[in-house]
PDB file of C-alpha atoms in Angstrom:
ATOM      1  CA  MET A   1       0.599 -43.229   1.138  1.00 80.00           C
ATOM      2  CA  LYS A   2       4.354 -43.261   1.352  1.00 86.00           C
ATOM      3  CA  HIS A   3       5.467 -43.971  -2.042  1.00 89.00           C
ATOM      4  CA  MET A   4       2.941 -40.633  -2.739  1.00 91.00           C
ATOM      5  CA  VAL A   5       4.789 -38.993  -0.986  1.00 94.00           C
ATOM      6  CA  SER A   6       8.167 -39.583  -2.150  1.00 94.00           C
ATOM      7  CA  SER A   7       7.794 -39.838  -5.243  1.00 95.00           C
ATOM      8  CA  ALA A   8       6.219 -36.650  -4.916  1.00 96.00           C
ATOM      9  CA  LEU A   9       8.685 -35.057  -3.072  1.00 96.00           C
ATOM     10  CA  VAL A  10      11.759 -36.266  -4.845  1.00 96.00           C
ATOM     11  CA  ALA A  11      10.369 -34.365  -8.579  1.00 97.00           C
ATOM     12  CA  GLY A  12       9.217 -31.386  -6.377  1.00 97.00           C
ATOM     13  CA  PHE A  13      13.191 -31.668  -5.000  1.00 97.00           C
ATOM     14  CA  ALA A  14      14.171 -31.937  -8.943  1.00 97.00           C
ATOM     15  CA  ALA A  15      11.265 -29.822 -10.073  1.00 97.00           C
ATOM     16  CA  GLY A  16      12.721 -26.871  -7.895  1.00 96.00           C
ATOM     17  CA  LEU A  17      16.402 -27.508  -8.302  1.00 96.00           C
ATOM     18  CA  LEU A  18      16.417 -26.755 -12.311  1.00 96.00           C
ATOM     19  CA  CYS A  19      14.104 -23.713 -11.106  1.00 95.00           C
ATOM     20  CA  ALA A  20      16.385 -22.318  -8.909  1.00 95.00           C
ATOM     21  CA  LEU A  21      18.863 -22.946 -12.266  1.00 95.00           C
ATOM     22  CA  LEU A  22      16.681 -20.878 -14.418  1.00 95.00           C
ATOM     23  CA  GLN A  23      16.094 -18.057 -12.548  1.00 93.00           C
ATOM     24  CA  PHE A  24      19.468 -17.251 -11.486  1.00 93.00           C
ATOM     25  CA  VAL A  25      20.098 -17.228 -15.140  1.00 94.00           C
ATOM     26  CA  PHE A  26      17.012 -15.969 -16.842  1.00 93.00           C
ATOM     27  CA  VAL A  27      14.626 -14.334 -14.036  1.00 92.00           C
ATOM     28  CA  GLN A  28      17.659 -12.921 -11.315  1.00 90.00           C
ATOM     29  CA  PRO A  29      19.297 -10.365 -13.070  1.00 91.00           C
ATOM     30  CA  ASP A  30      16.456  -8.587 -13.847  1.00 91.00           C
ATOM     31  CA  ILE A  31      15.138  -8.382  -9.886  1.00 91.00           C
ATOM     32  CA  LEU A  32      18.222  -7.082  -9.099  1.00 90.00           C
ATOM     33  CA  LEU A  33      18.629  -4.478 -11.853  1.00 90.00           C
ATOM     34  CA  ALA A  34      14.807  -3.460 -11.327  1.00 90.00           C
ATOM     35  CA  GLU A  35      15.510  -2.996  -7.615  1.00 89.00           C
ATOM     36  CA  ARG A  36      18.326  -0.581  -7.994  1.00 89.00           C
ATOM     37  CA  TYR A  37      15.713   1.838  -9.975  1.00 87.00           C
ATOM     38  CA  GLU A  38      13.217   0.947  -6.922  1.00 87.00           C
ATOM     39  CA  ALA A  39      15.937   1.556  -4.469  1.00 87.00           C
ATOM     40  CA  GLY A  40      16.600   4.904  -6.744  1.00 83.00           C
ATOM     41  CA  GLU A  41      19.757   4.273  -7.175  1.00 84.00           C
ATOM     42  CA  LEU A  42      18.900   4.303 -11.389  1.00 84.00           C
ATOM     43  CA  VAL A  43      16.510   6.551 -12.387  1.00 82.00           C
ATOM     44  CA  HIS A  44      14.892   5.884 -15.522  1.00 74.00           C
ATOM     45  CA  PHE A  45      14.130   8.736 -17.573  1.00 70.00           C
ATOM     46  CA  GLN A  46      16.456  11.093 -15.802  1.00 59.00           C
ATOM     47  CA  GLY A  47      16.867  14.041 -18.339  1.00 48.00           C
ATOM     48  CA  LEU A  48      12.847  14.333 -18.494  1.00 48.00           C
ATOM     49  CA  ALA A  49      12.948  14.917 -15.039  1.00 44.00           C
ATOM     50  CA  ASN A  50      15.638  17.071 -15.255  1.00 46.00           C
ATOM     51  CA  LEU A  51      14.960  19.358 -17.777  1.00 44.00           C
ATOM     52  CA  GLN A  52      14.595  22.779 -15.493  1.00 51.00           C
ATOM     53  CA  ASP A  53      17.023  22.083 -13.516  1.00 52.00           C
ATOM     54  CA  PRO A  54      20.860  21.355 -15.323  1.00 45.00           C
ATOM     55  CA  ALA A  55      22.780  20.940 -11.786  1.00 48.00           C
ATOM     56  CA  ALA A  56      20.392  17.866 -11.168  1.00 48.00           C
ATOM     57  CA  ALA A  57      21.305  16.276 -14.328  1.00 42.00           C
ATOM     58  CA  MET A  58      24.842  15.052 -12.749  1.00 43.00           C
ATOM     59  CA  ASP A  59      22.903  14.012 -10.247  1.00 43.00           C
ATOM     60  CA  HIS A  60      20.698  10.076 -10.104  1.00 42.00           C
ATOM     61  CA  SER A  61      20.519  10.570  -6.148  1.00 43.00           C
ATOM     62  CA  THR A  62      16.005  10.159  -5.587  1.00 41.00           C
ATOM     63  CA  HIS A  63      17.161  13.702  -3.959  1.00 40.00           C
ATOM     64  CA  GLY A  64      17.641  14.837  -7.514  1.00 38.00           C
ATOM     65  CA  MET A  65      14.011  13.303  -8.189  1.00 40.00           C
ATOM     66  CA  ASP A  66      11.775  14.426  -5.230  1.00 39.00           C
ATOM     67  CA  THR A  67      12.168  18.362  -5.908  1.00 35.00           C
ATOM     68  CA  HIS A  68       9.973  17.632  -9.379  1.00 39.00           C
ATOM     69  CA  GLY A  69       7.474  15.684  -6.881  1.00 39.00           C
ATOM     70  CA  LEU A  70       8.107  12.066  -7.818  1.00 42.00           C
ATOM     71  CA  LYS A  71       8.989   9.519  -5.129  1.00 42.00           C
ATOM     72  CA  THR A  72      10.743   5.855  -5.524  1.00 43.00           C
ATOM     73  CA  PRO A  73       8.113   3.271  -4.461  1.00 45.00           C
ATOM     74  CA  ALA A  74      10.262   2.404  -1.660  1.00 43.00           C
ATOM     75  CA  GLU A  75      10.159   6.104  -0.227  1.00 42.00           C
ATOM     76  CA  GLU A  76       5.891   6.343  -0.683  1.00 43.00           C
ATOM     77  CA  GLY A  77       5.294   3.033   0.774  1.00 42.00           C
ATOM     78  CA  GLY A  78       8.582   2.615   2.790  1.00 40.00           C
ATOM     79  CA  HIS A  79       8.947  -1.315   1.586  1.00 45.00           C
ATOM     80  CA  GLN A  80      11.854  -2.530   3.284  1.00 45.00           C
ATOM     81  CA  HIS A  81      13.795  -6.062   1.860  1.00 47.00           C
ATOM     82  CA  GLY A  82      15.610  -6.780   4.755  1.00 43.00           C
ATOM     83  CA  VAL A  83      17.549  -9.379   1.988  1.00 44.00           C
ATOM     84  CA  GLY A  84      18.988  -6.043   0.607  1.00 48.00           C
ATOM     85  CA  ALA A  85      19.114  -5.291  -3.065  1.00 48.00           C
ATOM     86  CA  GLU A  86      22.820  -7.335  -3.469  1.00 57.00           C
ATOM     87  CA  SER A  87      22.962 -11.208  -4.476  1.00 63.00           C
ATOM     88  CA  GLY A  88      24.518 -12.649  -1.496  1.00 75.00           C
ATOM     89  CA  PRO A  89      25.398 -16.110  -1.078  1.00 82.00           C
ATOM     90  CA  SER A  90      22.567 -16.281   1.582  1.00 86.00           C
ATOM     91  CA  ARG A  91      19.532 -14.555  -1.403  1.00 87.00           C
ATOM     92  CA  GLN A  92      20.618 -17.488  -3.853  1.00 89.00           C
ATOM     93  CA  ALA A  93      19.888 -20.555  -0.458  1.00 91.00           C
ATOM     94  CA  LEU A  94      17.132 -19.029  -0.397  1.00 91.00           C
ATOM     95  CA  THR A  95      16.306 -19.526  -3.553  1.00 92.00           C
ATOM     96  CA  VAL A  96      16.802 -22.727  -3.995  1.00 94.00           C
ATOM     97  CA  LEU A  97      15.549 -23.373  -0.324  1.00 94.00           C
ATOM     98  CA  PHE A  98      11.398 -21.054  -1.876  1.00 93.00           C
ATOM     99  CA  ALA A  99      11.979 -23.278  -5.243  1.00 95.00           C
ATOM    100  CA  VAL A 100      12.376 -26.599  -3.840  1.00 95.00           C
ATOM    101  CA  LEU A 101       9.402 -25.458  -0.948  1.00 95.00           C
ATOM    102  CA  THR A 102       6.498 -24.878  -3.865  1.00 95.00           C
ATOM    103  CA  TYR A 103       7.614 -27.106  -6.195  1.00 96.00           C
ATOM    104  CA  CYS A 104       7.414 -30.037  -3.461  1.00 97.00           C
ATOM    105  CA  GLY A 105       4.083 -28.207  -2.281  1.00 96.00           C
ATOM    106  CA  TYR A 106       3.120 -28.647  -6.089  1.00 97.00           C
ATOM    107  CA  GLY A 107       3.976 -32.098  -7.074  1.00 97.00           C
ATOM    108  CA  LEU A 108       2.746 -33.589  -3.543  1.00 97.00           C
ATOM    109  CA  ALA A 109      -0.619 -31.455  -4.951  1.00 97.00           C
ATOM    110  CA  LEU A 110       0.011 -32.708  -8.169  1.00 97.00           C
ATOM    111  CA  VAL A 111       0.873 -36.565  -7.546  1.00 96.00           C
ATOM    112  CA  ALA A 112      -2.256 -36.148  -5.617  1.00 96.00           C
ATOM    113  CA  GLY A 113      -4.640 -35.699  -8.180  1.00 96.00           C
ATOM    114  CA  MET A 114      -2.961 -38.326 -10.382  1.00 95.00           C
ATOM    115  CA  ASN A 115      -3.890 -40.771  -7.152  1.00 93.00           C
ATOM    116  CA  LEU A 116      -6.860 -39.294  -7.697  1.00 93.00           C
ATOM    117  CA  ALA A 117      -7.857 -39.798 -11.079  1.00 94.00           C
ATOM    118  CA  ASP A 118      -6.491 -43.256 -11.026  1.00 92.00           C
ATOM    119  CA  GLN A 119      -9.375 -44.327  -8.534  1.00 90.00           C
ATOM    120  CA  LEU A 120     -11.753 -42.869 -11.202  1.00 92.00           C
ATOM    121  CA  GLY A 121      -9.739 -45.368 -13.220  1.00 92.00           C
ATOM    122  CA  ILE A 122      -8.363 -42.663 -15.691  1.00 94.00           C
ATOM    123  CA  LYS A 123      -4.553 -44.304 -16.204  1.00 92.00           C
ATOM    124  CA  LEU A 124      -2.032 -41.684 -16.649  1.00 95.00           C
ATOM    125  CA  GLY A 125       1.039 -42.104 -19.107  1.00 95.00           C
ATOM    126  CA  LEU A 126       4.010 -39.933 -18.849  1.00 96.00           C
ATOM    127  CA  ALA A 127       2.530 -38.158 -22.126  1.00 97.00           C
ATOM    128  CA  GLN A 128      -0.432 -37.190 -19.903  1.00 96.00           C
ATOM    129  CA  GLY A 129       2.323 -36.262 -16.768  1.00 97.00           C
ATOM    130  CA  ILE A 130       3.209 -34.205 -19.124  1.00 97.00           C
ATOM    131  CA  LEU A 131       0.326 -32.515 -20.178  1.00 97.00           C
ATOM    132  CA  TRP A 132      -0.913 -31.818 -16.328  1.00 97.00           C
ATOM    133  CA  GLY A 133       2.071 -30.929 -15.878  1.00 98.00           C
ATOM    134  CA  LEU A 134       1.132 -27.764 -17.423  1.00 98.00           C
ATOM    135  CA  ALA A 135      -2.496 -27.467 -16.876  1.00 98.00           C
ATOM    136  CA  GLY A 136      -0.357 -27.155 -13.400  1.00 97.00           C
ATOM    137  CA  PHE A 137       1.264 -23.787 -14.822  1.00 97.00           C
ATOM    138  CA  MET A 138      -1.524 -23.035 -16.591  1.00 97.00           C
ATOM    139  CA  ALA A 139      -3.530 -22.552 -13.248  1.00 97.00           C
ATOM    140  CA  PHE A 140      -0.430 -22.308 -11.172  1.00 96.00           C
ATOM    141  CA  GLN A 141       1.061 -18.936 -13.319  1.00 96.00           C
ATOM    142  CA  MET A 142      -0.096 -18.959 -16.559  1.00 96.00           C
ATOM    143  CA  MET A 143      -4.151 -18.114 -15.701  1.00 97.00           C
ATOM    144  CA  PRO A 144      -3.742 -15.900 -12.713  1.00 96.00           C
ATOM    145  CA  ALA A 145      -1.543 -13.477 -14.922  1.00 95.00           C
ATOM    146  CA  LEU A 146      -3.682 -13.786 -17.066  1.00 95.00           C
ATOM    147  CA  GLY A 147      -5.156 -10.738 -15.325  1.00 93.00           C
ATOM    148  CA  LEU A 148      -2.327  -9.973 -12.469  1.00 93.00           C
ATOM    149  CA  GLN A 149       1.197  -9.273 -14.693  1.00 90.00           C
ATOM    150  CA  PRO A 150       4.601 -10.585 -12.613  1.00 91.00           C
ATOM    151  CA  ASP A 151       4.814  -7.723 -11.268  1.00 89.00           C
ATOM    152  CA  LEU A 152       9.739  -6.374 -10.770  1.00 89.00           C
ATOM    153  CA  PRO A 153      10.119  -4.829  -7.516  1.00 86.00           C
ATOM    154  CA  GLY A 154       9.363  -0.656  -8.585  1.00 81.00           C
ATOM    155  CA  THR A 155       5.832  -1.921 -10.359  1.00 84.00           C
ATOM    156  CA  PRO A 156       2.456  -0.577  -8.791  1.00 84.00           C
ATOM    157  CA  ALA A 157       0.309  -2.916  -8.549  1.00 85.00           C
ATOM    158  CA  ALA A 158      -4.062  -2.838  -7.335  1.00 87.00           C
ATOM    159  CA  ASP A 159      -4.794  -3.304  -3.232  1.00 87.00           C
ATOM    160  CA  PHE A 160      -2.030  -6.248  -2.184  1.00 88.00           C
ATOM    161  CA  SER A 161      -5.138  -8.837  -0.380  1.00 89.00           C
ATOM    162  CA  ALA A 162      -7.489  -8.226  -3.552  1.00 92.00           C
ATOM    163  CA  ARG A 163      -4.653  -9.916  -5.085  1.00 93.00           C
ATOM    164  CA  GLN A 164      -3.568 -12.971  -3.087  1.00 92.00           C
ATOM    165  CA  VAL A 165      -7.256 -13.109  -2.875  1.00 94.00           C
ATOM    166  CA  TRP A 166      -8.269 -12.557  -6.476  1.00 96.00           C
ATOM    167  CA  TRP A 167      -5.402 -15.009  -7.955  1.00 95.00           C
ATOM    168  CA  LEU A 168      -6.382 -18.130  -4.963  1.00 95.00           C
ATOM    169  CA  ALA A 169     -10.050 -17.793  -6.622  1.00 96.00           C
ATOM    170  CA  THR A 170      -8.664 -17.947 -10.330  1.00 97.00           C
ATOM    171  CA  ALA A 171      -6.433 -20.801  -9.715  1.00 96.00           C
ATOM    172  CA  ALA A 172      -8.950 -23.710  -8.161  1.00 96.00           C
ATOM    173  CA  ALA A 173     -11.546 -22.029 -10.724  1.00 98.00           C
ATOM    174  CA  THR A 174      -9.331 -23.574 -13.425  1.00 97.00           C
ATOM    175  CA  VAL A 175      -7.414 -26.742 -11.666  1.00 97.00           C
ATOM    176  CA  ALA A 176     -11.619 -26.823 -11.128  1.00 97.00           C
ATOM    177  CA  GLY A 177     -11.868 -25.722 -14.669  1.00 97.00           C
ATOM    178  CA  LEU A 178      -9.771 -27.824 -16.798  1.00 97.00           C
ATOM    179  CA  TRP A 179     -10.445 -31.118 -14.662  1.00 96.00           C
ATOM    180  CA  PHE A 180     -13.664 -30.814 -16.023  1.00 97.00           C
ATOM    181  CA  ALA A 181     -12.686 -29.765 -19.782  1.00 96.00           C
ATOM    182  CA  ALA A 182     -11.007 -32.654 -19.781  1.00 95.00           C
ATOM    183  CA  TYR A 183     -13.324 -35.271 -17.827  1.00 94.00           C
ATOM    184  CA  GLY A 184     -16.539 -34.401 -17.968  1.00 93.00           C
ATOM    185  CA  ALA A 185     -19.279 -36.576 -18.517  1.00 92.00           C
ATOM    186  CA  GLY A 186     -21.193 -35.224 -21.822  1.00 92.00           C
ATOM    187  CA  TRP A 187     -20.750 -32.093 -23.086  1.00 95.00           C
ATOM    188  CA  TRP A 188     -22.349 -29.982 -20.521  1.00 96.00           C
ATOM    189  CA  GLN A 189     -19.094 -30.903 -17.892  1.00 96.00           C
ATOM    190  CA  LYS A 190     -17.249 -30.014 -20.076  1.00 97.00           C
ATOM    191  CA  ALA A 191     -19.214 -26.422 -20.801  1.00 97.00           C
ATOM    192  CA  ALA A 192     -19.140 -26.092 -17.384  1.00 97.00           C
ATOM    193  CA  GLY A 193     -15.571 -25.990 -17.437  1.00 97.00           C
ATOM    194  CA  VAL A 194     -15.103 -24.213 -19.818  1.00 97.00           C
ATOM    195  CA  VAL A 195     -17.754 -22.006 -17.363  1.00 98.00           C
ATOM    196  CA  LEU A 196     -15.166 -21.893 -14.744  1.00 98.00           C
ATOM    197  CA  LEU A 197     -12.181 -21.708 -16.676  1.00 98.00           C
ATOM    198  CA  VAL A 198     -13.838 -17.889 -17.958  1.00 98.00           C
ATOM    199  CA  ALA A 199     -15.371 -16.995 -14.968  1.00 97.00           C
ATOM    200  CA  PRO A 200     -12.283 -14.904 -12.825  1.00 97.00           C
ATOM    201  CA  HIS A 201     -11.565 -12.899 -16.085  1.00 97.00           C
ATOM    202  CA  ILE A 202     -15.003 -12.271 -16.843  1.00 97.00           C
ATOM    203  CA  TRP A 203     -15.161 -11.019 -12.438  1.00 96.00           C
ATOM    204  CA  GLY A 204     -11.562  -9.215 -12.920  1.00 94.00           C
ATOM    205  CA  ALA A 205      -8.586  -8.804 -11.188  1.00 94.00           C
ATOM    206  CA  PRO A 206      -7.692  -5.301  -8.971  1.00 92.00           C
ATOM    207  CA  GLU A 207      -6.856  -3.054 -11.306  1.00 88.00           C
ATOM    208  CA  LEU A 208      -4.309  -0.233 -10.778  1.00 85.00           C
ATOM    209  CA  THR A 209      -5.409   2.870 -10.807  1.00 83.00           C
ATOM    210  CA  GLY A 210      -2.480   4.774 -12.781  1.00 83.00           C
ATOM    211  CA  PHE A 211       0.809   3.861 -14.052  1.00 85.00           C
ATOM    212  CA  GLY A 212       3.494   4.678 -11.958  1.00 82.00           C
ATOM    213  CA  GLY A 213       6.817   2.308 -12.324  1.00 83.00           C
ATOM    214  CA  VAL A 214      10.153   3.291 -11.730  1.00 87.00           C
ATOM    215  CA  VAL A 215      11.788  -0.031 -13.539  1.00 89.00           C
ATOM    216  CA  PRO A 216      12.417   0.485 -17.837  1.00 89.00           C
ATOM    217  CA  PRO A 217       9.168  -0.769 -19.749  1.00 88.00           C
ATOM    218  CA  GLU A 218      11.482  -3.215 -21.637  1.00 89.00           C
ATOM    219  CA  LEU A 219      13.512  -4.777 -18.153  1.00 91.00           C
ATOM    220  CA  ALA A 220       9.893  -4.994 -16.530  1.00 91.00           C
ATOM    221  CA  SER A 221       8.628  -7.010 -20.216  1.00 93.00           C
ATOM    222  CA  ALA A 222      11.325  -9.475 -20.135  1.00 95.00           C
ATOM    223  CA  PHE A 223      10.921 -10.256 -16.898  1.00 95.00           C
ATOM    224  CA  ALA A 224       7.618 -10.421 -17.306  1.00 94.00           C
ATOM    225  CA  ALA A 225       7.982 -13.112 -20.479  1.00 95.00           C
ATOM    226  CA  ARG A 226      11.173 -14.907 -18.992  1.00 96.00           C
ATOM    227  CA  SER A 227       9.206 -15.852 -15.360  1.00 95.00           C
ATOM    228  CA  LEU A 228       6.133 -17.211 -17.522  1.00 96.00           C
ATOM    229  CA  ALA A 229       8.764 -18.947 -19.998  1.00 97.00           C
ATOM    230  CA  VAL A 230      11.035 -20.588 -17.048  1.00 97.00           C
ATOM    231  CA  GLY A 231       7.165 -21.706 -15.071  1.00 96.00           C
ATOM    232  CA  MET A 232       6.183 -23.575 -18.204  1.00 97.00           C
ATOM    233  CA  ILE A 233       9.805 -25.345 -18.521  1.00 97.00           C
ATOM    234  CA  THR A 234       9.204 -26.648 -14.599  1.00 97.00           C
ATOM    235  CA  TRP A 235       6.269 -27.805 -14.810  1.00 97.00           C
ATOM    236  CA  ALA A 236       6.141 -29.436 -17.657  1.00 98.00           C
ATOM    237  CA  VAL A 237       9.827 -31.365 -15.837  1.00 98.00           C
ATOM    238  CA  LEU A 238       7.109 -31.784 -12.686  1.00 98.00           C
ATOM    239  CA  GLY A 239       4.250 -33.788 -13.958  1.00 98.00           C
ATOM    240  CA  GLY A 240       7.127 -36.124 -16.951  1.00 97.00           C
ATOM    241  CA  LEU A 241       9.248 -36.704 -13.138  1.00 97.00           C
ATOM    242  CA  ALA A 242       6.163 -37.190 -11.278  1.00 97.00           C
ATOM    243  CA  VAL A 243       3.750 -39.072 -13.156  1.00 97.00           C
ATOM    244  CA  THR A 244       6.640 -41.635 -14.084  1.00 96.00           C
ATOM    245  CA  LEU A 245       8.083 -41.192 -10.745  1.00 96.00           C
ATOM    246  CA  TRP A 246       4.174 -42.064  -8.996  1.00 94.00           C
ATOM    247  CA  ARG A 247       3.912 -45.280 -11.832  1.00 92.00           C
ATOM    248  CA  SER A 248       6.885 -46.755 -10.530  1.00 88.00           C
ATOM    249  CA  ASP A 249       5.163 -48.401  -7.848  1.00 71.00           C
ATOM    250  CA  PRO A 250       6.887 -51.059  -6.376  1.00 64.00           C
ATOM    251  CA  ALA A 251       4.030 -52.493  -3.851  1.00 60.00           C
ATOM    252  CA  SER A 252       1.675 -52.078  -7.483  1.00 53.00           C
TER     253      SER A 252
ATOM    254  CA  MET B   1     -16.116 -57.699   0.577  1.00 50.00           C
ATOM    255  CA  ASN B   2     -18.183 -54.797  -1.238  1.00 59.00           C
ATOM    256  CA  LEU B   3     -17.834 -52.937   2.215  1.00 61.00           C
ATOM    257  CA  ILE B   4     -13.636 -53.337   2.952  1.00 64.00           C
ATOM    258  CA  GLN B   5     -13.344 -52.734  -0.449  1.00 67.00           C
ATOM    259  CA  THR B   6     -15.229 -49.852   0.240  1.00 70.00           C
ATOM    260  CA  SER B   7     -13.791 -49.078   3.113  1.00 77.00           C
ATOM    261  CA  ALA B   8      -9.915 -49.508   1.801  1.00 79.00           C
ATOM    262  CA  ARG B   9     -11.564 -46.590  -0.780  1.00 78.00           C
ATOM    263  CA  SER B  10     -12.466 -44.149   1.204  1.00 84.00           C
ATOM    264  CA  THR B  11      -8.777 -45.260   2.957  1.00 86.00           C
ATOM    265  CA  VAL B  12      -7.227 -43.953  -0.315  1.00 85.00           C
ATOM    266  CA  LEU B  13      -9.530 -40.968  -0.398  1.00 88.00           C
ATOM    267  CA  ALA B  14      -8.612 -39.806   2.597  1.00 91.00           C
ATOM    268  CA  GLN B  15      -4.855 -40.011   2.252  1.00 90.00           C
ATOM    269  CA  THR B  16      -5.136 -38.647  -1.195  1.00 92.00           C
ATOM    270  CA  LEU B  17      -7.224 -35.226   0.029  1.00 93.00           C
ATOM    271  CA  PHE B  18      -4.636 -35.276   3.654  1.00 93.00           C
ATOM    272  CA  VAL B  19      -1.347 -34.869   0.617  1.00 94.00           C
ATOM    273  CA  ALA B  20      -3.323 -33.161  -1.620  1.00 94.00           C
ATOM    274  CA  LEU B  21      -4.207 -30.343   1.155  1.00 94.00           C
ATOM    275  CA  VAL B  22      -0.589 -30.528   2.637  1.00 94.00           C
ATOM    276  CA  GLY B  23       1.385 -29.482  -0.781  1.00 95.00           C
ATOM    277  CA  LEU B  24      -1.494 -26.838  -0.747  1.00 94.00           C
ATOM    278  CA  THR B  25      -0.328 -25.585   2.331  1.00 93.00           C
ATOM    279  CA  LEU B  26       3.722 -25.756   1.545  1.00 93.00           C
ATOM    280  CA  VAL B  27       2.648 -23.597  -1.838  1.00 92.00           C
ATOM    281  CA  PHE B  28       0.535 -21.490   0.679  1.00 91.00           C
ATOM    282  CA  ALA B  29       3.086 -21.347   3.145  1.00 89.00           C
ATOM    283  CA  ALA B  30       6.175 -20.327   1.124  1.00 90.00           C
ATOM    284  CA  GLY B  31       3.656 -17.846  -1.849  1.00 88.00           C
ATOM    285  CA  PHE B  32       1.556 -16.108  -0.037  1.00 86.00           C
ATOM    286  CA  ALA B  33       2.451 -15.799   4.204  1.00 83.00           C
ATOM    287  CA  GLN B  34       2.901 -12.035   5.143  1.00 80.00           C
ATOM    288  CA  SER B  35       5.233 -12.907   7.820  1.00 80.00           C
ATOM    289  CA  GLN B  36       8.386 -10.056   6.747  1.00 83.00           C
ATOM    290  CA  GLY B  37      10.296 -12.939   7.889  1.00 82.00           C
ATOM    291  CA  LEU B  38       8.680 -14.837   5.064  1.00 84.00           C
ATOM    292  CA  HIS B  39       7.638 -13.077   3.072  1.00 84.00           C
ATOM    293  CA  ASP B  40      11.774 -11.502   2.797  1.00 84.00           C
ATOM    294  CA  ALA B  41      12.824 -14.929   2.090  1.00 85.00           C
ATOM    295  CA  ALA B  42      11.045 -16.095  -0.301  1.00 88.00           C
ATOM    296  CA  HIS B  43      11.101 -12.503  -1.887  1.00 89.00           C
ATOM    297  CA  ASP B  44      12.493 -13.439  -5.188  1.00 89.00           C
ATOM    298  CA  MET B  45      10.736 -16.618  -5.604  1.00 90.00           C
ATOM    299  CA  ARG B  46       7.790 -15.095  -5.247  1.00 90.00           C
ATOM    300  CA  HIS B  47       8.345 -12.521  -7.674  1.00 90.00           C
ATOM    301  CA  SER B  48       9.063 -14.270  -9.950  1.00 87.00           C
ATOM    302  CA  THR B  49       6.615 -17.678 -10.011  1.00 88.00           C
ATOM    303  CA  GLY B  50       3.462 -14.585  -9.821  1.00 86.00           C
ATOM    304  CA  PHE B  51       2.825 -14.608  -6.337  1.00 89.00           C
ATOM    305  CA  PRO B  52       1.555 -11.300  -5.692  1.00 87.00           C
ATOM    306  CA  CYS B  53       4.429 -10.191  -3.509  1.00 77.00           C
ATOM    307  CA  HIS B  54       3.747  -6.713  -2.223  1.00 74.00           C
TER     308      HIS B  54
END
């Protein structure tokens, strides 16, 4: 058990650091820029909103927008970030910390799964480890994203708790579904796996009631694609590292 | 002999489940717990890993 935990934590720590690094390069700039739109400091399509009041065209503050009945999400929901919109050293440190925590958690679950497979007589090499990592990416990021796209700050979304419930249910169903599809005995177990993979998407994710994001679509699509790519790279590395460290058990 | 093997195996199984549970609890705390402090601290990470953030 000691070995299981230590290999998972080392792999998770390394993957978390890599994830934080990739985020600083590819993802965080999009978040910081989006927050300036969310706060009303920048306004997307300001020309359109200010057609009736040319004087306000020079005014990029939210007050210029309010006269036309538009509100930023920050004003609507009163949602405040204690961290603030600036990219200070503490914000970076927290991202590193939570990236490491998250991937240590995933690493523990992944190595536990590998151990379980081992008990069932399934042999795992480096190639399988990487595939298991990619399967984790599918379960915890890609398949949930099929229903709930990655959101930038300042993007409207459906009811929060409903989204959390659907996210968790989809991740759990995908883990079980991939297991049965890959390792199920007989066609009916594999078929059950496919049903589990598909079911959350037939049920359907909580839906938006309308569009009203204040963030430019170019920024939102870049963020969505980049966050998924960073997740995929991180998970593949996590799987490869985890299986390599876990198999190098000095006790066995 | 068989009994010993079985109990050793169930110990391994219990340990494995325990490790998985600890890991998922960690992910839950980092990704889902709704205290304002945790939310603010984990904010960027939650957005970019696709956890529902707010």
